Amino acid sequence: SLGYALGGSFVALCVARSLQGAAAGVIWVAGLSHIAASAAPENRGRDLASTATASSVGILLGPVLGGVMAAKVHPAAPFVALAVCGGLLALAAAFVLPAHASPAEGESLFTFLKRPAAPAIACVIVAGGAAIGAIEPLLSVHFAVAMGLDTAAIGLRFMGMTATYGGAAYLAGEASDRWGEVLVCRVGGVMMAACLGIAAITPLLGSAFALPVFPWMLVTGAAIGVFTAPTLGWLARVAGG
């Protein structure tokens, strides 16, 4: 984050972006592992799915806070604030989080993928990510070109979709602890297929069947949350905790 604040060239900003992405990957994986090790088995799905909810809250607040700080204070201010928060969180993790016993030598990724449920989990994760990856750029172009919306209006619409995703992910985690991850993933898969199918078909039916885009985004965000959130608890269970 400090690399962003201090970077004075395009290359420096690209390097900072790469380092920030690597750091986020480290934190995400280590955090999920810590939650999986700390959570009681009967609550593991809920606790792991709550990370998606927490992430969605951050995605909602981050652009607003960062935009205000950049506009009112200095363009580098959001990155300095992130660096300070990162340092404080690192200290908190060192002193507050309990240490777990060193794990035994684990199996290779290739060996794990041979387990019966592992390919299904991978397919759900890839399908959910592909849905998000397809929706975001296409809708952004549609809002900007076809509807003439500015960036603020587009951002607000995606904030709504992020909110329904985060809320549905938490509820899906609760449901997966009660009824099982596979059933909840199946329900979410049907929901997501229906939402994407409607979006694909309605343009072919003419203007009389125009899709109300924002309500569709809210429902689709919830569907993707229901579909993907149970995979974390499912993965932890298949991997033996």
mmCIF file of C-alpha atoms in Angstrom:
data_model
loop_
_atom_site.group_PDB
_atom_site.id
_atom_site.type_symbol
_atom_site.label_atom_id
_atom_site.label_comp_id
_atom_site.label_asym_id
_atom_site.label_seq_id
_atom_site.Cartn_x
_atom_site.Cartn_y
_atom_site.Cartn_z
ATOM 1 C CA SER A 1 0.000 0.000 0.000
ATOM 2 C CA LEU A 2 2.853 2.386 0.712
ATOM 3 C CA GLY A 3 4.186 1.548 -2.740
ATOM 4 C CA TYR A 4 1.041 3.130 -4.188
ATOM 5 C CA ALA A 5 1.428 6.231 -2.050
ATOM 6 C CA LEU A 6 5.093 6.692 -2.955
ATOM 7 C CA GLY A 7 5.071 5.407 -6.530
ATOM 8 C CA GLY A 8 5.735 8.099 -9.097
ATOM 9 C CA SER A 9 5.697 6.086 -12.299
ATOM 10 C CA PHE A 10 3.503 3.596 -14.118
ATOM 11 C CA VAL A 11 5.994 0.776 -13.507
ATOM 12 C CA ALA A 12 6.152 1.537 -9.763
ATOM 13 C CA LEU A 13 2.362 1.443 -9.528
ATOM 14 C CA CYS A 14 2.243 -1.880 -11.412
ATOM 15 C CA VAL A 15 4.808 -3.339 -9.009
ATOM 16 C CA ALA A 16 2.789 -2.071 -6.034
ATOM 17 C CA ARG A 17 -0.357 -3.604 -7.486
ATOM 18 C CA SER A 18 1.383 -6.972 -7.923
ATOM 19 C CA LEU A 19 2.698 -6.934 -4.360
ATOM 20 C CA GLN A 20 -0.693 -5.912 -3.007
ATOM 21 C CA GLY A 21 -2.360 -8.767 -4.891
ATOM 22 C CA ALA A 22 0.169 -11.252 -3.520
ATOM 23 C CA ALA A 23 -0.385 -9.946 0.008
ATOM 24 C CA ALA A 24 -4.148 -10.267 -0.357
ATOM 25 C CA GLY A 25 -3.742 -13.874 -1.504
ATOM 26 C CA VAL A 26 -1.573 -14.700 1.503
ATOM 27 C CA ILE A 27 -4.003 -13.091 3.960
ATOM 28 C CA TRP A 28 -7.074 -14.730 2.401
ATOM 29 C CA VAL A 29 -5.653 -18.261 2.414
ATOM 30 C CA ALA A 30 -4.122 -17.969 5.885
ATOM 31 C CA GLY A 31 -7.317 -16.436 7.258
ATOM 32 C CA LEU A 32 -9.536 -19.178 5.850
ATOM 33 C CA SER A 33 -7.166 -21.823 7.209
ATOM 34 C CA HIS A 34 -7.262 -20.211 10.648
ATOM 35 C CA ILE A 35 -11.069 -20.086 10.675
ATOM 36 C CA ALA A 36 -11.311 -23.699 9.505
ATOM 37 C CA ALA A 37 -8.992 -24.785 12.311
ATOM 38 C CA SER A 38 -10.779 -22.694 14.957
ATOM 39 C CA ALA A 39 -14.425 -23.319 14.084
ATOM 40 C CA ALA A 40 -16.453 -26.086 15.652
ATOM 41 C CA PRO A 41 -17.379 -28.677 12.994
ATOM 42 C CA GLU A 42 -21.095 -27.981 13.404
ATOM 43 C CA ASN A 43 -20.556 -24.256 12.703
ATOM 44 C CA ARG A 44 -17.721 -24.445 10.184
ATOM 45 C CA GLY A 45 -19.878 -23.735 7.127
ATOM 46 C CA ARG A 46 -21.385 -20.638 8.708
ATOM 47 C CA ASP A 47 -18.065 -19.336 10.007
ATOM 48 C CA LEU A 48 -16.273 -19.819 6.689
ATOM 49 C CA ALA A 49 -19.158 -18.376 4.673
ATOM 50 C CA SER A 50 -19.159 -15.313 6.926
ATOM 51 C CA THR A 51 -15.826 -14.360 5.334
ATOM 52 C CA ALA A 52 -17.703 -13.704 2.080
ATOM 53 C CA THR A 53 -20.080 -11.435 3.989
ATOM 54 C CA ALA A 54 -17.210 -9.587 5.649
ATOM 55 C CA SER A 55 -15.479 -9.213 2.281
ATOM 56 C CA SER A 56 -18.634 -7.796 0.711
ATOM 57 C CA VAL A 57 -18.892 -5.215 3.507
ATOM 58 C CA GLY A 58 -15.326 -4.161 2.772
ATOM 59 C CA ILE A 59 -16.083 -3.943 -0.947
ATOM 60 C CA LEU A 60 -19.096 -1.752 -0.168
ATOM 61 C CA LEU A 61 -17.254 0.626 2.171
ATOM 62 C CA GLY A 62 -13.819 0.698 0.538
ATOM 63 C CA PRO A 63 -14.658 2.693 -2.613
ATOM 64 C CA VAL A 64 -16.715 5.200 -0.638
ATOM 65 C CA LEU A 65 -14.084 5.827 2.038
ATOM 66 C CA GLY A 66 -11.207 5.749 -0.424
ATOM 67 C CA GLY A 67 -12.942 8.135 -2.803
ATOM 68 C CA VAL A 68 -13.679 10.639 -0.048
ATOM 69 C CA MET A 69 -10.118 10.519 1.294
ATOM 70 C CA ALA A 70 -8.601 10.874 -2.159
ATOM 71 C CA ALA A 71 -10.859 13.814 -3.046
ATOM 72 C CA LYS A 72 -10.812 15.663 0.276
ATOM 73 C CA VAL A 73 -7.332 14.889 1.649
ATOM 74 C CA HIS A 74 -4.832 13.649 -0.963
ATOM 75 C CA PRO A 75 -4.753 10.940 -3.647
ATOM 76 C CA ALA A 76 -2.165 9.064 -1.568
ATOM 77 C CA ALA A 77 -4.213 9.247 1.654
ATOM 78 C CA PRO A 78 -6.221 6.010 1.150
ATOM 79 C CA PHE A 79 -3.031 4.016 0.643
ATOM 80 C CA VAL A 80 -1.336 5.487 3.707
ATOM 81 C CA ALA A 81 -4.445 4.628 5.715
ATOM 82 C CA LEU A 82 -4.370 1.064 4.347
ATOM 83 C CA ALA A 83 -0.716 0.717 5.297
ATOM 84 C CA VAL A 84 -1.453 1.858 8.857
ATOM 85 C CA CYS A 85 -4.413 -0.533 9.106
ATOM 86 C CA GLY A 86 -2.267 -3.360 7.786
ATOM 87 C CA GLY A 87 0.395 -2.733 10.400
ATOM 88 C CA LEU A 88 -2.157 -2.595 13.222
ATOM 89 C CA LEU A 89 -3.842 -5.780 12.032
ATOM 90 C CA ALA A 90 -0.481 -7.547 11.848
ATOM 91 C CA LEU A 91 0.227 -6.600 15.469
ATOM 92 C CA ALA A 92 -3.256 -7.684 16.510
ATOM 93 C CA ALA A 93 -2.816 -11.023 14.779
ATOM 94 C CA ALA A 94 0.519 -11.594 16.490
ATOM 95 C CA PHE A 95 -0.824 -10.937 19.981
ATOM 96 C CA VAL A 96 -4.490 -11.938 19.812
ATOM 97 C CA LEU A 97 -4.910 -14.888 17.478
ATOM 98 C CA PRO A 98 -4.199 -18.251 19.131
ATOM 99 C CA ALA A 99 -1.517 -20.426 17.625
ATOM 100 C CA HIS A 100 -2.507 -23.788 16.160
ATOM 101 C CA ALA A 101 -0.467 -26.935 16.325
ATOM 102 C CA SER A 102 1.846 -27.479 13.377
ATOM 103 C CA PRO A 103 -0.011 -29.611 10.825
ATOM 104 C CA ALA A 104 1.307 -32.938 9.706
ATOM 105 C CA GLU A 105 2.733 -33.209 6.217
ATOM 106 C CA GLY A 106 -0.175 -32.727 3.833
ATOM 107 C CA GLU A 107 -1.025 -34.454 0.604
ATOM 108 C CA SER A 108 -0.280 -32.880 -2.761
ATOM 109 C CA LEU A 109 -2.914 -30.894 -4.632
ATOM 110 C CA PHE A 110 -2.979 -33.580 -7.342
ATOM 111 C CA THR A 111 -3.675 -36.266 -4.743
ATOM 112 C CA PHE A 112 -6.396 -34.180 -3.138
ATOM 113 C CA LEU A 113 -8.096 -33.623 -6.492
ATOM 114 C CA LYS A 114 -8.434 -37.404 -6.845
ATOM 115 C CA ARG A 115 -10.914 -37.434 -3.948
ATOM 116 C CA PRO A 116 -14.487 -37.982 -5.177
ATOM 117 C CA ALA A 117 -15.870 -34.600 -4.100
ATOM 118 C CA ALA A 118 -12.869 -32.441 -5.045
ATOM 119 C CA PRO A 119 -13.650 -32.031 -8.783
ATOM 120 C CA ALA A 120 -17.239 -31.044 -7.969
ATOM 121 C CA ILE A 121 -16.026 -28.370 -5.520
ATOM 122 C CA ALA A 122 -13.567 -27.066 -8.109
ATOM 123 C CA CYS A 123 -16.331 -26.864 -10.738
ATOM 124 C CA VAL A 124 -18.589 -24.878 -8.406
ATOM 125 C CA ILE A 125 -15.809 -22.414 -7.583
ATOM 126 C CA VAL A 126 -14.865 -21.981 -11.253
ATOM 127 C CA ALA A 127 -18.506 -21.594 -12.357
ATOM 128 C CA GLY A 128 -19.252 -18.998 -9.678
ATOM 129 C CA GLY A 129 -16.121 -17.047 -10.513
ATOM 130 C CA ALA A 130 -16.887 -17.221 -14.233
ATOM 131 C CA ALA A 131 -20.402 -15.873 -13.633
ATOM 132 C CA ILE A 132 -19.065 -12.890 -11.702
ATOM 133 C CA GLY A 133 -16.296 -12.359 -14.249
ATOM 134 C CA ALA A 134 -18.796 -12.322 -17.127
ATOM 135 C CA ILE A 135 -21.440 -10.168 -15.460
ATOM 136 C CA GLU A 136 -19.249 -7.322 -14.212
ATOM 137 C CA PRO A 137 -17.700 -6.062 -17.489
ATOM 138 C CA LEU A 138 -20.807 -6.697 -19.601
ATOM 139 C CA LEU A 139 -23.107 -4.831 -17.228
ATOM 140 C CA SER A 140 -20.624 -1.978 -16.881
ATOM 141 C CA VAL A 141 -20.579 -1.521 -20.665
ATOM 142 C CA HIS A 142 -24.381 -1.805 -20.823
ATOM 143 C CA PHE A 143 -24.867 0.839 -18.125
ATOM 144 C CA ALA A 144 -22.354 3.224 -19.683
ATOM 145 C CA VAL A 145 -23.221 2.830 -23.379
ATOM 146 C CA ALA A 146 -26.876 1.791 -23.523
ATOM 147 C CA MET A 147 -28.135 3.681 -20.461
ATOM 148 C CA GLY A 148 -25.639 6.562 -20.283
ATOM 149 C CA LEU A 149 -24.980 6.196 -16.548
ATOM 150 C CA ASP A 150 -21.928 7.750 -14.891
ATOM 151 C CA THR A 151 -19.447 5.848 -12.737
ATOM 152 C CA ALA A 152 -21.194 6.761 -9.472
ATOM 153 C CA ALA A 153 -24.531 5.397 -10.673
ATOM 154 C CA ILE A 154 -22.879 2.236 -11.961
ATOM 155 C CA GLY A 155 -21.037 1.780 -8.663
ATOM 156 C CA LEU A 156 -24.243 2.092 -6.658
ATOM 157 C CA ARG A 157 -25.851 -0.676 -8.691
ATOM 158 C CA PHE A 158 -22.928 -2.996 -8.110
ATOM 159 C CA MET A 159 -22.990 -2.120 -4.409
ATOM 160 C CA GLY A 160 -26.532 -3.472 -4.264
ATOM 161 C CA MET A 161 -25.455 -6.688 -5.953
ATOM 162 C CA THR A 162 -22.513 -7.029 -3.559
ATOM 163 C CA ALA A 163 -24.810 -6.537 -0.560
ATOM 164 C CA THR A 164 -27.208 -9.307 -1.620
ATOM 165 C CA TYR A 165 -24.251 -11.571 -2.361
ATOM 166 C CA GLY A 166 -22.804 -11.067 1.124
ATOM 167 C CA GLY A 167 -26.115 -11.555 2.913
ATOM 168 C CA ALA A 168 -27.013 -14.656 0.922
ATOM 169 C CA ALA A 169 -23.544 -16.130 1.470
ATOM 170 C CA TYR A 170 -23.940 -15.944 5.237
ATOM 171 C CA LEU A 171 -27.402 -17.535 5.125
ATOM 172 C CA ALA A 172 -26.082 -20.227 2.798
ATOM 173 C CA GLY A 173 -23.351 -21.025 5.320
ATOM 174 C CA GLU A 174 -25.956 -21.384 8.066
ATOM 175 C CA ALA A 175 -28.088 -23.604 5.816
ATOM 176 C CA SER A 176 -25.140 -25.788 4.814
ATOM 177 C CA ASP A 177 -24.409 -26.563 8.485
ATOM 178 C CA ARG A 178 -28.032 -27.632 8.902
ATOM 179 C CA TRP A 179 -28.839 -29.398 5.632
ATOM 180 C CA GLY A 180 -25.441 -30.040 4.052
ATOM 181 C CA GLU A 181 -23.259 -28.175 1.585
ATOM 182 C CA VAL A 182 -24.240 -30.248 -1.448
ATOM 183 C CA LEU A 183 -27.962 -29.504 -1.165
ATOM 184 C CA VAL A 184 -27.367 -25.771 -0.713
ATOM 185 C CA CYS A 185 -24.981 -25.700 -3.696
ATOM 186 C CA ARG A 186 -27.604 -27.441 -5.809
ATOM 187 C CA VAL A 187 -30.243 -24.886 -4.836
ATOM 188 C CA GLY A 188 -27.822 -22.047 -5.589
ATOM 189 C CA GLY A 189 -26.884 -23.632 -8.903
ATOM 190 C CA VAL A 190 -30.521 -23.773 -9.989
ATOM 191 C CA MET A 191 -30.989 -20.144 -8.905
ATOM 192 C CA MET A 192 -27.894 -18.975 -10.777
ATOM 193 C CA ALA A 193 -28.780 -20.953 -13.921
ATOM 194 C CA ALA A 194 -32.280 -19.442 -13.882
ATOM 195 C CA CYS A 195 -30.946 -15.899 -13.485
ATOM 196 C CA LEU A 196 -28.380 -16.254 -16.270
ATOM 197 C CA GLY A 197 -30.889 -18.038 -18.497
ATOM 198 C CA ILE A 198 -33.422 -15.222 -18.106
ATOM 199 C CA ALA A 199 -30.752 -12.672 -19.009
ATOM 200 C CA ALA A 200 -29.853 -14.672 -22.106
ATOM 201 C CA ILE A 201 -33.431 -15.201 -23.321
ATOM 202 C CA THR A 202 -35.180 -11.860 -22.683
ATOM 203 C CA PRO A 203 -33.198 -9.866 -25.321
ATOM 204 C CA LEU A 204 -34.469 -12.331 -27.932
ATOM 205 C CA LEU A 205 -38.125 -11.689 -27.005
ATOM 206 C CA GLY A 206 -38.219 -8.023 -27.947
ATOM 207 C CA SER A 207 -38.663 -4.765 -26.047
ATOM 208 C CA ALA A 208 -41.964 -5.889 -24.516
ATOM 209 C CA PHE A 209 -39.992 -8.318 -22.330
ATOM 210 C CA ALA A 210 -37.191 -5.951 -21.309
ATOM 211 C CA LEU A 211 -35.344 -7.211 -18.236
ATOM 212 C CA PRO A 212 -35.395 -4.884 -15.178
ATOM 213 C CA VAL A 213 -31.644 -4.910 -14.767
ATOM 214 C CA PHE A 214 -31.164 -3.704 -11.186
ATOM 215 C CA PRO A 215 -33.647 -6.136 -9.567
ATOM 216 C CA TRP A 216 -32.068 -8.855 -11.685
ATOM 217 C CA MET A 217 -28.631 -7.914 -10.323
ATOM 218 C CA LEU A 218 -29.881 -8.163 -6.741
ATOM 219 C CA VAL A 219 -31.342 -11.635 -7.275
ATOM 220 C CA THR A 220 -28.309 -12.830 -9.246
ATOM 221 C CA GLY A 221 -25.921 -11.613 -6.543
ATOM 222 C CA ALA A 222 -27.881 -13.616 -3.972
ATOM 223 C CA ALA A 223 -27.897 -16.676 -6.261
ATOM 224 C CA ILE A 224 -24.122 -16.599 -6.697
ATOM 225 C CA GLY A 225 -23.687 -16.248 -2.926
ATOM 226 C CA VAL A 226 -25.902 -19.283 -2.261
ATOM 227 C CA PHE A 227 -24.075 -21.254 -4.951
ATOM 228 C CA THR A 228 -20.484 -20.556 -3.945
ATOM 229 C CA ALA A 229 -20.437 -19.901 -0.173
ATOM 230 C CA PRO A 230 -20.953 -23.555 0.907
ATOM 231 C CA THR A 231 -17.832 -24.613 -0.977
ATOM 232 C CA LEU A 232 -15.577 -23.353 1.830
ATOM 233 C CA GLY A 233 -17.117 -25.590 4.483
ATOM 234 C CA TRP A 234 -17.436 -28.420 1.955
ATOM 235 C CA LEU A 235 -13.745 -28.105 1.099
ATOM 236 C CA ALA A 236 -12.748 -28.089 4.769
ATOM 237 C CA ARG A 237 -14.826 -31.205 5.437
ATOM 238 C CA VAL A 238 -13.434 -33.095 2.443
ATOM 239 C CA ALA A 239 -9.908 -32.121 3.447
ATOM 240 C CA GLY A 240 -10.463 -33.491 6.937
ATOM 241 C CA GLY A 241 -10.847 -30.110 8.638
#
